[in-house]
Each structure stands twice: as C-alpha cells, then as structure tokens.
PDB file of C-alpha atoms in Angstrom:
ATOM      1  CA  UNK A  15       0.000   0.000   0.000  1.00 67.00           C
ATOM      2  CA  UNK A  16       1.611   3.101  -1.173  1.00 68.00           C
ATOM      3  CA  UNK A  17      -1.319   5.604  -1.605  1.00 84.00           C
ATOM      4  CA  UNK A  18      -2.179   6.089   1.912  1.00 96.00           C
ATOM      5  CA  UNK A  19      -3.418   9.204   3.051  1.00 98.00           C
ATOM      6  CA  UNK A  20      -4.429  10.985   6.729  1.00 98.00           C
ATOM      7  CA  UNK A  21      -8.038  12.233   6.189  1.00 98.00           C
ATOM      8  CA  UNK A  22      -7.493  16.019   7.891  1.00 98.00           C
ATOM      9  CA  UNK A  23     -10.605  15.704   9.620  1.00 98.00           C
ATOM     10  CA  UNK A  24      -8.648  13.849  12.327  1.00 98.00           C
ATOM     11  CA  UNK A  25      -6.575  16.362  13.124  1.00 98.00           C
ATOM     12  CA  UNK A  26      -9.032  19.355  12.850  1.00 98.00           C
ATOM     13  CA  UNK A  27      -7.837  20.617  16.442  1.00 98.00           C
ATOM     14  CA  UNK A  28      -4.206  21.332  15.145  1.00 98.00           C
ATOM     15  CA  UNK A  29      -5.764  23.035  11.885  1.00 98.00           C
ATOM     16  CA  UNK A  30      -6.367  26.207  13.639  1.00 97.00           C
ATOM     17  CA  UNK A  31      -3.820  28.718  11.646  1.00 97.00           C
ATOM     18  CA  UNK A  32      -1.634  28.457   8.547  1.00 96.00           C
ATOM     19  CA  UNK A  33       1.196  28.101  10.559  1.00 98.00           C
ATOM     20  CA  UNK A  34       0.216  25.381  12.530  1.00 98.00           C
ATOM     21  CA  UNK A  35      -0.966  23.796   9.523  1.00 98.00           C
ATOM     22  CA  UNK A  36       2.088  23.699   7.830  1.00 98.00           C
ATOM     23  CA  UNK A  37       3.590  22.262  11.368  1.00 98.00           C
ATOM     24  CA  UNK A  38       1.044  19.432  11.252  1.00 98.00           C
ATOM     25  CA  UNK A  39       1.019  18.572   7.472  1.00 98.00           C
ATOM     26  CA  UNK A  40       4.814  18.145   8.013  1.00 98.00           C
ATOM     27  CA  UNK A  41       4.512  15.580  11.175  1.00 98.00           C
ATOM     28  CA  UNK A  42       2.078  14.147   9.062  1.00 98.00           C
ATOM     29  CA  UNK A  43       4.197  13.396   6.523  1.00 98.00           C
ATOM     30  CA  UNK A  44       6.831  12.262   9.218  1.00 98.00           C
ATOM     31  CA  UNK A  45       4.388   9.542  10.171  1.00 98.00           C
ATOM     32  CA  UNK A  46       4.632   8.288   6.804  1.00 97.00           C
ATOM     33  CA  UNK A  47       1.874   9.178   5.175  1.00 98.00           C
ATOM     34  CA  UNK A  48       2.819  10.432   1.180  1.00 97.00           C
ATOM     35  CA  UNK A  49      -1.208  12.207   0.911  1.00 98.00           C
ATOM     36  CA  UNK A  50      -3.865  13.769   2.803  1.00 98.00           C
ATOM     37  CA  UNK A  51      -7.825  14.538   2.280  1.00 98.00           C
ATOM     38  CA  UNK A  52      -8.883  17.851   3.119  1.00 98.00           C
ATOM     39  CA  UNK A  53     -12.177  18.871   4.455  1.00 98.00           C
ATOM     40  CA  UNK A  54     -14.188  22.004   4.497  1.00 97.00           C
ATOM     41  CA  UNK A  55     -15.242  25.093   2.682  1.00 97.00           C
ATOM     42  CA  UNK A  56     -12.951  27.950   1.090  1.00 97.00           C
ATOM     43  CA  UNK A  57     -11.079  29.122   4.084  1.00 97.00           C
ATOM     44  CA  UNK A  58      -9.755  25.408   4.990  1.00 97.00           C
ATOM     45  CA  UNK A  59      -8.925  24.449   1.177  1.00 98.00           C
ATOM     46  CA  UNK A  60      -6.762  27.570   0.757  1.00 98.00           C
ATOM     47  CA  UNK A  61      -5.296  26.822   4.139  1.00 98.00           C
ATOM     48  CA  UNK A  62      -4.429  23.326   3.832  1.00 98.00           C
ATOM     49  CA  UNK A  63      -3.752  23.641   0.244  1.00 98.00           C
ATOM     50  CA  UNK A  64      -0.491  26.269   0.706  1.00 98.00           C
ATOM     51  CA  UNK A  65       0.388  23.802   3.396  1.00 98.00           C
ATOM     52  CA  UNK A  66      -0.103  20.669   0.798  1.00 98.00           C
ATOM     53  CA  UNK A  67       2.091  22.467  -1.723  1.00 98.00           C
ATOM     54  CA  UNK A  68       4.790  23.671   1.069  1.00 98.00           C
ATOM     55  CA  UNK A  69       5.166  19.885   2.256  1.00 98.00           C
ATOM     56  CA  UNK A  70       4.883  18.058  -0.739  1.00 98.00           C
ATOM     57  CA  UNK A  71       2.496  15.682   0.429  1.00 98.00           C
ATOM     58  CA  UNK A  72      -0.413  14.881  -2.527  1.00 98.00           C
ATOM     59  CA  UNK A  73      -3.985  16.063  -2.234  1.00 98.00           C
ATOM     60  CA  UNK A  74      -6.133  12.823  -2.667  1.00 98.00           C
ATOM     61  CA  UNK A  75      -9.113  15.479  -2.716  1.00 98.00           C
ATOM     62  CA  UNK A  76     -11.478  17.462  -0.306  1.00 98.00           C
ATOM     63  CA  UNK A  77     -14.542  16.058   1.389  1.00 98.00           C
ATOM     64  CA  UNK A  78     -17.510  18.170   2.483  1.00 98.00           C
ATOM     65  CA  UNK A  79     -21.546  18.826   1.822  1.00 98.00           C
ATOM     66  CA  UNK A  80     -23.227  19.625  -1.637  1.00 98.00           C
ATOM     67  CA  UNK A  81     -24.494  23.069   0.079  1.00 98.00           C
ATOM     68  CA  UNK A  82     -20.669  24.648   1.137  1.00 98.00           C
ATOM     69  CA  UNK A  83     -19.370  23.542  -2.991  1.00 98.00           C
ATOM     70  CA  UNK A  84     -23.115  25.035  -4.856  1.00 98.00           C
ATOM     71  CA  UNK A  85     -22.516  27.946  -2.658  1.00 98.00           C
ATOM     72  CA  UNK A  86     -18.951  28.495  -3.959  1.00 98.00           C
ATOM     73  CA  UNK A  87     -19.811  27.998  -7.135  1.00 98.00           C
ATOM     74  CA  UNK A  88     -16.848  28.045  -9.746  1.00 98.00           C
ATOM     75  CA  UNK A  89     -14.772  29.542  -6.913  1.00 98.00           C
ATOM     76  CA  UNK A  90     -14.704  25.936  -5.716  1.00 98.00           C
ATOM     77  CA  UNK A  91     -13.125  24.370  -9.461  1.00 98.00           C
ATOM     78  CA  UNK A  92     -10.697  27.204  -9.598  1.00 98.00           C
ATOM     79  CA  UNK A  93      -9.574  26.269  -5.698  1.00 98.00           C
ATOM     80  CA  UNK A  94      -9.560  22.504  -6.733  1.00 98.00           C
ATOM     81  CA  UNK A  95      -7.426  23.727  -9.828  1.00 98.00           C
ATOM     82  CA  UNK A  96      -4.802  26.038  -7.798  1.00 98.00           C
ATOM     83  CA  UNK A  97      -4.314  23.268  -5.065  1.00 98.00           C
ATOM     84  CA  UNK A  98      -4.260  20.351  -7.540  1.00 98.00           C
ATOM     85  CA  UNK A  99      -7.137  18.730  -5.655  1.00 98.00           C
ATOM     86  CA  UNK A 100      -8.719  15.628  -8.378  1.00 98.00           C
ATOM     87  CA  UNK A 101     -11.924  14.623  -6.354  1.00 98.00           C
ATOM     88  CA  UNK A 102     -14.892  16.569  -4.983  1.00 98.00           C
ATOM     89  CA  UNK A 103     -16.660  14.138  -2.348  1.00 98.00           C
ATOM     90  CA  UNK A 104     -19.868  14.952  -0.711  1.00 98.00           C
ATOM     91  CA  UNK A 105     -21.738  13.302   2.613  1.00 97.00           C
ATOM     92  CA  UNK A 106     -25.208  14.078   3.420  1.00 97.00           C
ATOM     93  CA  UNK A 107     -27.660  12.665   6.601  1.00 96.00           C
ATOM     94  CA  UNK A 108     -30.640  12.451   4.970  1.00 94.00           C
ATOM     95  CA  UNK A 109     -32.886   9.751   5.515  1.00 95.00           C
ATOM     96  CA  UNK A 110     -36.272  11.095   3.715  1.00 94.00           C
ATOM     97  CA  UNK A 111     -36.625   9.299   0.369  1.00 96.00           C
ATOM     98  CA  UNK A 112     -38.097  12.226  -1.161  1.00 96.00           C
ATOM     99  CA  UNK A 113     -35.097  14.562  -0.112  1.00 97.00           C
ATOM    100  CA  UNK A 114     -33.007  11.528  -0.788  1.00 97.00           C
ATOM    101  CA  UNK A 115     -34.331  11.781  -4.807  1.00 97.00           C
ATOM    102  CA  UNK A 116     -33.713  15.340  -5.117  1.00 98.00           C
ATOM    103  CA  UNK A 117     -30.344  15.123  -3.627  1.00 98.00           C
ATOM    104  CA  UNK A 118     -29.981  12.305  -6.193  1.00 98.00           C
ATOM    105  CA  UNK A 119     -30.656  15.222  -8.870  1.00 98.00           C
ATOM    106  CA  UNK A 120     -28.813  18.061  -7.444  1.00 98.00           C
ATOM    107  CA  UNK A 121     -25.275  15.966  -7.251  1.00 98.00           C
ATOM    108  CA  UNK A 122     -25.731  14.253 -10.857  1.00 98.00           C
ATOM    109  CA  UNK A 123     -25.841  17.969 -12.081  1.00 98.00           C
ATOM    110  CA  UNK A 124     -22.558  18.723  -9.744  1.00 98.00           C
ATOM    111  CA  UNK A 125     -20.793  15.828 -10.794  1.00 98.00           C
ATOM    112  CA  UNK A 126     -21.102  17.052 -14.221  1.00 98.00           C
ATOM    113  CA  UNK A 127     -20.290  19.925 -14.526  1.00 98.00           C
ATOM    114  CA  UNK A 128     -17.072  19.122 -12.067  1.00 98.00           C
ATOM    115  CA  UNK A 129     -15.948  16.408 -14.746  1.00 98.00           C
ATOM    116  CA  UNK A 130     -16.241  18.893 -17.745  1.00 98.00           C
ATOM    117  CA  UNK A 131     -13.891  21.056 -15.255  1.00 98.00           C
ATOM    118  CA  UNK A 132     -11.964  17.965 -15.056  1.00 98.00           C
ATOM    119  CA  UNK A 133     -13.002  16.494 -11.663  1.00 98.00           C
ATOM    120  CA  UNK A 134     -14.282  13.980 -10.542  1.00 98.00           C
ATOM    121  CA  UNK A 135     -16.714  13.780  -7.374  1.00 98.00           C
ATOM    122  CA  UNK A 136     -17.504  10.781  -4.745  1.00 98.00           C
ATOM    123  CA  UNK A 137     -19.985  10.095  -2.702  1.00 98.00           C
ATOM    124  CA  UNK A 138     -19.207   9.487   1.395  1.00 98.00           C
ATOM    125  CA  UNK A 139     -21.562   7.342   3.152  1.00 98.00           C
ATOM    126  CA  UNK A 140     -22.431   7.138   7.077  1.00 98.00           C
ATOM    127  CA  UNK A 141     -24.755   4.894   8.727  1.00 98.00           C
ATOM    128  CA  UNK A 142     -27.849   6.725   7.770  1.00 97.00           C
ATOM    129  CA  UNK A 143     -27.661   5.559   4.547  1.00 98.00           C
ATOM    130  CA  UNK A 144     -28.581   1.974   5.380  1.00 98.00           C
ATOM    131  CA  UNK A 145     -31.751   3.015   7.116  1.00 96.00           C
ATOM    132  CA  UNK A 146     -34.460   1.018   5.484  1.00 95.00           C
ATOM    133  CA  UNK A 147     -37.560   3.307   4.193  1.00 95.00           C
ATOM    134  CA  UNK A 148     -41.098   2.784   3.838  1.00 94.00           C
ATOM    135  CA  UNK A 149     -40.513   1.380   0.461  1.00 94.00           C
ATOM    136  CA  UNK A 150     -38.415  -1.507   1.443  1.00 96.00           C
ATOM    137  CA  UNK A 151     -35.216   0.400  -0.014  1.00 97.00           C
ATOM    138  CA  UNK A 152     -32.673   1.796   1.647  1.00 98.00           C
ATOM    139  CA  UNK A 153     -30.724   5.018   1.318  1.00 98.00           C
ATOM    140  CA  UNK A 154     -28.077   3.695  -0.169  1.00 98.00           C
ATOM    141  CA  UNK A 155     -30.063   1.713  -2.495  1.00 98.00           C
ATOM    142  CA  UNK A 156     -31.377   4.439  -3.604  1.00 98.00           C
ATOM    143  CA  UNK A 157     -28.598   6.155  -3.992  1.00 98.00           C
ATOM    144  CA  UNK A 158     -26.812   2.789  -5.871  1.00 98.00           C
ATOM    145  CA  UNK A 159     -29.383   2.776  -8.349  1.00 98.00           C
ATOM    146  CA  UNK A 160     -29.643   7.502  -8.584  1.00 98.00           C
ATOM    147  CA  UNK A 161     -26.060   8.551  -9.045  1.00 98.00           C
ATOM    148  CA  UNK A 162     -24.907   8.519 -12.538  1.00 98.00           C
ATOM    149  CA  UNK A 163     -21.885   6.068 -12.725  1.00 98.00           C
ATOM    150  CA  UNK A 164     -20.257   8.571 -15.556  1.00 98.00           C
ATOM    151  CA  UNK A 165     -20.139  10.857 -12.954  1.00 98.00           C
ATOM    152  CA  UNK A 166     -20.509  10.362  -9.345  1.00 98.00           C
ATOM    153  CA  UNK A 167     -17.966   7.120  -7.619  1.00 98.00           C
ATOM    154  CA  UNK A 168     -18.145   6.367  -4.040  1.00 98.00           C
ATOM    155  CA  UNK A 169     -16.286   6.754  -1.483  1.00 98.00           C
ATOM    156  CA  UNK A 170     -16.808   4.065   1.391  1.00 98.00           C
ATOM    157  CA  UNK A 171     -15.940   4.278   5.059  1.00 98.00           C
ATOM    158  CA  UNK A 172     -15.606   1.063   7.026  1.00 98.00           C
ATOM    159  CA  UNK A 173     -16.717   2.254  10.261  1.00 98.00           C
ATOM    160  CA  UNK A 174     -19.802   3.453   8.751  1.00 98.00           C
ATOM    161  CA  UNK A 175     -20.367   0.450   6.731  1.00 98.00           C
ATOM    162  CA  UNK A 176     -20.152  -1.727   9.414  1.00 98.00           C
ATOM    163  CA  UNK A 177     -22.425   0.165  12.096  1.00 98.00           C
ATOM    164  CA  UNK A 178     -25.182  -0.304   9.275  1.00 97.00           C
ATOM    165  CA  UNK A 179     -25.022  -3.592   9.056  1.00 97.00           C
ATOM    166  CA  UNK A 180     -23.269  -4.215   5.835  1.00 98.00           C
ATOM    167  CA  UNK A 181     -19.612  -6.376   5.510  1.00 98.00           C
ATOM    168  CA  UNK A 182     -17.236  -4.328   4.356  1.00 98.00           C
ATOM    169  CA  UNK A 183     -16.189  -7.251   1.903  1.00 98.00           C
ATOM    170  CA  UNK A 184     -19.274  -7.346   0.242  1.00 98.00           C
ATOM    171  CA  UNK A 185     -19.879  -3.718  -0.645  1.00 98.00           C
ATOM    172  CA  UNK A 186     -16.656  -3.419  -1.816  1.00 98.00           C
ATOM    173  CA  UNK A 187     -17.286  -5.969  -4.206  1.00 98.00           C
ATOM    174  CA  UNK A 188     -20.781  -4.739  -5.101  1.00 97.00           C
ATOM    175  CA  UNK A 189     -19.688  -1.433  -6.080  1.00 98.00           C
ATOM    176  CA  UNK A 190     -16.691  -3.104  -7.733  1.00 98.00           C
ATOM    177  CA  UNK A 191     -15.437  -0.587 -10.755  1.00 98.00           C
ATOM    178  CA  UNK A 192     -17.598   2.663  -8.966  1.00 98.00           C
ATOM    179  CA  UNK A 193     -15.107   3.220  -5.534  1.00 98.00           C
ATOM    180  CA  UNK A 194     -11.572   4.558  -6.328  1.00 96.00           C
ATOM    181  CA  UNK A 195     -10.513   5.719  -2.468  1.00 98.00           C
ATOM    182  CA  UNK A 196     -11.965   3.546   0.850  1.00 98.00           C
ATOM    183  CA  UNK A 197     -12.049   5.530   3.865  1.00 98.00           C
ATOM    184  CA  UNK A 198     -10.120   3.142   6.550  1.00 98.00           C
ATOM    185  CA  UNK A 199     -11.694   3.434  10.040  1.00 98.00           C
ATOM    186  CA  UNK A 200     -11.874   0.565  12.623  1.00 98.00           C
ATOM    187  CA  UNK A 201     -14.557   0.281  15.300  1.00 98.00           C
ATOM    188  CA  UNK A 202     -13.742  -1.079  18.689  1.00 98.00           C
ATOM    189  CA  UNK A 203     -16.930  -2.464  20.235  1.00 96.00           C
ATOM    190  CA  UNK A 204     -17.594  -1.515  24.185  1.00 96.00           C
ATOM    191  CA  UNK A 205     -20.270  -1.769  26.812  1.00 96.00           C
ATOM    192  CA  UNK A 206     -21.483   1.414  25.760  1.00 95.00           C
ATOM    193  CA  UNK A 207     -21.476   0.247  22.064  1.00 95.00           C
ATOM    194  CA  UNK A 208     -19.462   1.365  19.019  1.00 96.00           C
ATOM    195  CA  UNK A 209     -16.667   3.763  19.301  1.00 98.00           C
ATOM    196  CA  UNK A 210     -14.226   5.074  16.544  1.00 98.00           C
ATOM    197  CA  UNK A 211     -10.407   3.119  17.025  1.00 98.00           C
ATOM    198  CA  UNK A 212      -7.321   2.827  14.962  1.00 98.00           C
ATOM    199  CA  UNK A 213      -7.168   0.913  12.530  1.00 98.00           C
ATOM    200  CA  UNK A 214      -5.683  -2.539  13.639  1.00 98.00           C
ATOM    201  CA  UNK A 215      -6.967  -1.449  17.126  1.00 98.00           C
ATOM    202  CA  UNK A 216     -10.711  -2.227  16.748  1.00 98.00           C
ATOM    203  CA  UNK A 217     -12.346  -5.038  15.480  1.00 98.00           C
ATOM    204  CA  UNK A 218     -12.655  -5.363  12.080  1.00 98.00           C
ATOM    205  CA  UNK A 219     -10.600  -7.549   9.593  1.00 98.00           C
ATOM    206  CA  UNK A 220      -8.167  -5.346   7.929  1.00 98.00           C
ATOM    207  CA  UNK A 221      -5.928  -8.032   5.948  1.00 97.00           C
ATOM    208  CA  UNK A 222      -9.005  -9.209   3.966  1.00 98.00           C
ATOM    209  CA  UNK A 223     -10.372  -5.836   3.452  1.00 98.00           C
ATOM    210  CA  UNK A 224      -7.408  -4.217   1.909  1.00 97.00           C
ATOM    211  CA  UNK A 225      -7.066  -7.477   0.197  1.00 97.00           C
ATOM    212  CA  UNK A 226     -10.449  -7.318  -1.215  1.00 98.00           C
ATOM    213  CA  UNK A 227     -10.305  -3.325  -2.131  1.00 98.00           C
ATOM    214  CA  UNK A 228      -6.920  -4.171  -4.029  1.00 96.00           C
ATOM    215  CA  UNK A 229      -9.020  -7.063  -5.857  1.00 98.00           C
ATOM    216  CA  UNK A 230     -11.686  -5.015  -7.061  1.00 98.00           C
ATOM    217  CA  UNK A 231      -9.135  -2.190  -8.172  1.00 97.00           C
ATOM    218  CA  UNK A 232      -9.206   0.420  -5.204  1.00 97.00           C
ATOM    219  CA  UNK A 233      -5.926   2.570  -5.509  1.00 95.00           C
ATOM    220  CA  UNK A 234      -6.184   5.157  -3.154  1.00 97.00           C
ATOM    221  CA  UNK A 235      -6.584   4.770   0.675  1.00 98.00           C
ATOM    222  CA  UNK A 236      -7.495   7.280   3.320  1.00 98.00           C
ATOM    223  CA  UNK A 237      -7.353   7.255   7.187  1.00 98.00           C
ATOM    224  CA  UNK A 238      -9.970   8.763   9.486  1.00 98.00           C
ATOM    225  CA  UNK A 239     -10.453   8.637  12.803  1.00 98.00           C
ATOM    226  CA  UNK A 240     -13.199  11.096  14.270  1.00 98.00           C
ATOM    227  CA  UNK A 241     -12.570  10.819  17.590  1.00 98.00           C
ATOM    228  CA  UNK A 242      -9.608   9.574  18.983  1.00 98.00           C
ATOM    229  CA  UNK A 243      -9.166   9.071  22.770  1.00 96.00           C
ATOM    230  CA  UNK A 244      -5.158  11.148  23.070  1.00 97.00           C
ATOM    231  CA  UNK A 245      -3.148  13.025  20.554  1.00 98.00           C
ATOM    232  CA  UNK A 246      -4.478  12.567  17.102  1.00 98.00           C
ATOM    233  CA  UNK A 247      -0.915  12.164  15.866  1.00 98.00           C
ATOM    234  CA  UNK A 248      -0.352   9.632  18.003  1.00 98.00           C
ATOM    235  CA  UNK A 249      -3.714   7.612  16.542  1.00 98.00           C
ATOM    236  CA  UNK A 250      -2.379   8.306  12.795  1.00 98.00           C
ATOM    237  CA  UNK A 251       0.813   6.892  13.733  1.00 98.00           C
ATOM    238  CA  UNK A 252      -0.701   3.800  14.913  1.00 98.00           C
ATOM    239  CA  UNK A 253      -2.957   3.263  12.092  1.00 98.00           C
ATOM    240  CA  UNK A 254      -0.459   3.854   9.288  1.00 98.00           C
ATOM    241  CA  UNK A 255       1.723   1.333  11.296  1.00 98.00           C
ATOM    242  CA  UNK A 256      -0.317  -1.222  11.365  1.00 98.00           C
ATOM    243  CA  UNK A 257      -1.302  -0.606   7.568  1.00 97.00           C
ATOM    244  CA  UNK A 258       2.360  -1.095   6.512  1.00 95.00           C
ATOM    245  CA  UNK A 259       2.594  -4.144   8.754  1.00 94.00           C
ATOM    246  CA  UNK A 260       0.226  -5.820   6.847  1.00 91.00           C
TER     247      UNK A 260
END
C-alpha cells in the first residue's frame, strides 16, 4: 500500500492557523503518510492547500456537503485547480426518500459539470444511509441505483459500513469498478457500544479488506479517525503502522 493518506478531519484541532498547519502537514508526513484529504469550505482548502504544496504531500481530494461547494460555485473548481485537488466528495444525513431523490438530482448535475472542469466527485456514506424506508429500499439503495456512474464514484468508510449492518467485503465488491478511495476506520466495540479506534486497534478484519479493495481495483486509501481518545498524531501513527505491517 503506497497511496495512503491521513483524512485532515482527524486532526481538525491542530488546523487552527496556517502556521500550525504547515507544522502538522509536516509531522504528518513524518508519520509516513505520502497524501492527505482535506475537508471544508474555502477558508480550509486555501489553508491546507499552501500547506499541501509547502510539504509536498499529494492532495487525494477534499470532502464536504453539496451546500458549502453550490454555494462556492466556480470559486470551488478554480480552488480545486490552484491546489491540484482531483476529487470533490460529498456526505449528506438524509434519511427522507423524497429529499433523498432530489439530492440524487442536485449531485448528478454537480458531478457534471465538475468532470467537464476535469473532476471527478464521490460520494461518502455514514450509517444513515442503510436506514431502510417505507418502500423496502434503503438510502443507499437508492442512492446505488440515482447517481450517474459517468459521474458520481463512491467513497466508502468502514466504520460506517459496518455500524449499518453491511460487511465491508461485500460492498466493496458490489460497487466493484464505482469506488476509487476507501475511507479506513476501525470500530472497537464496548459496553457502551461502538466507538471510533485505529485501525488494527478495533475489530474489524483489515488483511481481507485491503485485500479485497486491491481485488476489485481500489488505488487510493485514506485514514480517518473522528474521535480519537489522546493526541491525534499519536492515533495516525498507529494506524499507518499497522497498515504497513500488513
């Protein structure tokens, strides 16, 4: 695994000026990490995208809501452009199947125009998009059978996947030729239920799921840990670790 990245969002309390930024992308990069994932509007991109370019590391891409990029409007391609940023991903939280087929429509027309700019844009999921609805579907069914392969991939997150119920293994599979990046996240189950670990620290089967992602052609790899329990660093160390180990 050589494409291993540090999603930012895990280290969002040491984001909090350019120069400490800089300071973090570089222990980042210590760690042994050769990208990262930015997340956020404007003000983030332009921040960690002068720190990207001062520490070399590659920009896998940025990850934030449909709202924050329509609201930007080109701004957001000529960003993506000046900090060499290739994907556009989105999340959402919606569980209403009728806001569910509208936001269906509004990211088909995003993911459009983003690959005529010369983009491309994924799609993030969390748990709420296994919730089943009235019609026997779920979100992400939904969503499966909505987003315009030409245009919109996914982007899976094996946390997520797993708190709704689905093997890792098998989605992977399923959406075999439609993922390029996998969000790496393990879950360490407690009394008080589910709770975010790194990766080799939790649960889930790591070995087989990397194998499985290489199988079905999955090239880039991101870690994310959204809460971690000491020094964020420390958490990215272990996981990339681990990852190399194996």
């Amino acid at each position: 695994m050589n494409n291993i990245g540090a999603q930012l969002y895990t280290v969002r309390t040491l984001l909090t000026t350019e120069e400490q930024t800089v300071e973090t992308f570089k222990k980042i990069k210590a760690l042994g990490y050769t990208a990262v994932q930015f997340f956020g509007g404007k003000d983030r991109i332009i921040s960690m995208g002068k720190a990207a370019k001062e520490t070399g590391l590659k920009v896998q891409g940025s990850l934030w809501n449909i709202k924050t990029y329509l609201d930007m409007g080109d701004e957001l391609f000529a960003l993506a452009e000046e900090y060499n940023i290739p994907d556009l991903g989105i999340g959402s939280s919606i569980t209403d199947e009728a806001e569910v087929k509208e936001f269906i429509k509004t990211v088909n027309g995003f993911a459009k125009k983003a690959k005529e700019k010369g983009f491309t844009c994924s799609y993030h999921n969390h748990a709420n998009e296994f919730i089943r609805l009235p019609s026997g579907k779920t979100v992400m069914d939904l969503l499966l059978e909505g987003f315009d392969p030409e245009y919109v991939d996914f982007m899976p997150d094996t946390y997520w996947l797993t708190v709704g119920g689905m093997d890792v293994r098998c989605f992977l599979e399923k959406t075999k030729g439609r993922v390029k990046m996998l969000h790496l996240k393990d879950l360490e189950y407690t009394l008080n239920g589910p709770k975010f670990a790194e990766v080799g620290r939790g649960n889930l089967c790591f070995k087989e799921i990397i194998e499985t992602a290489q199988k079905v052609g999955i090239k880039e790899f991101a870690v994310e840990q959204d809460v971690c329990d000491g020094d964020p660093l420390e958490s990215l160390k272990y996981s990339v670790e681990y990852l190399k180990g194996i």
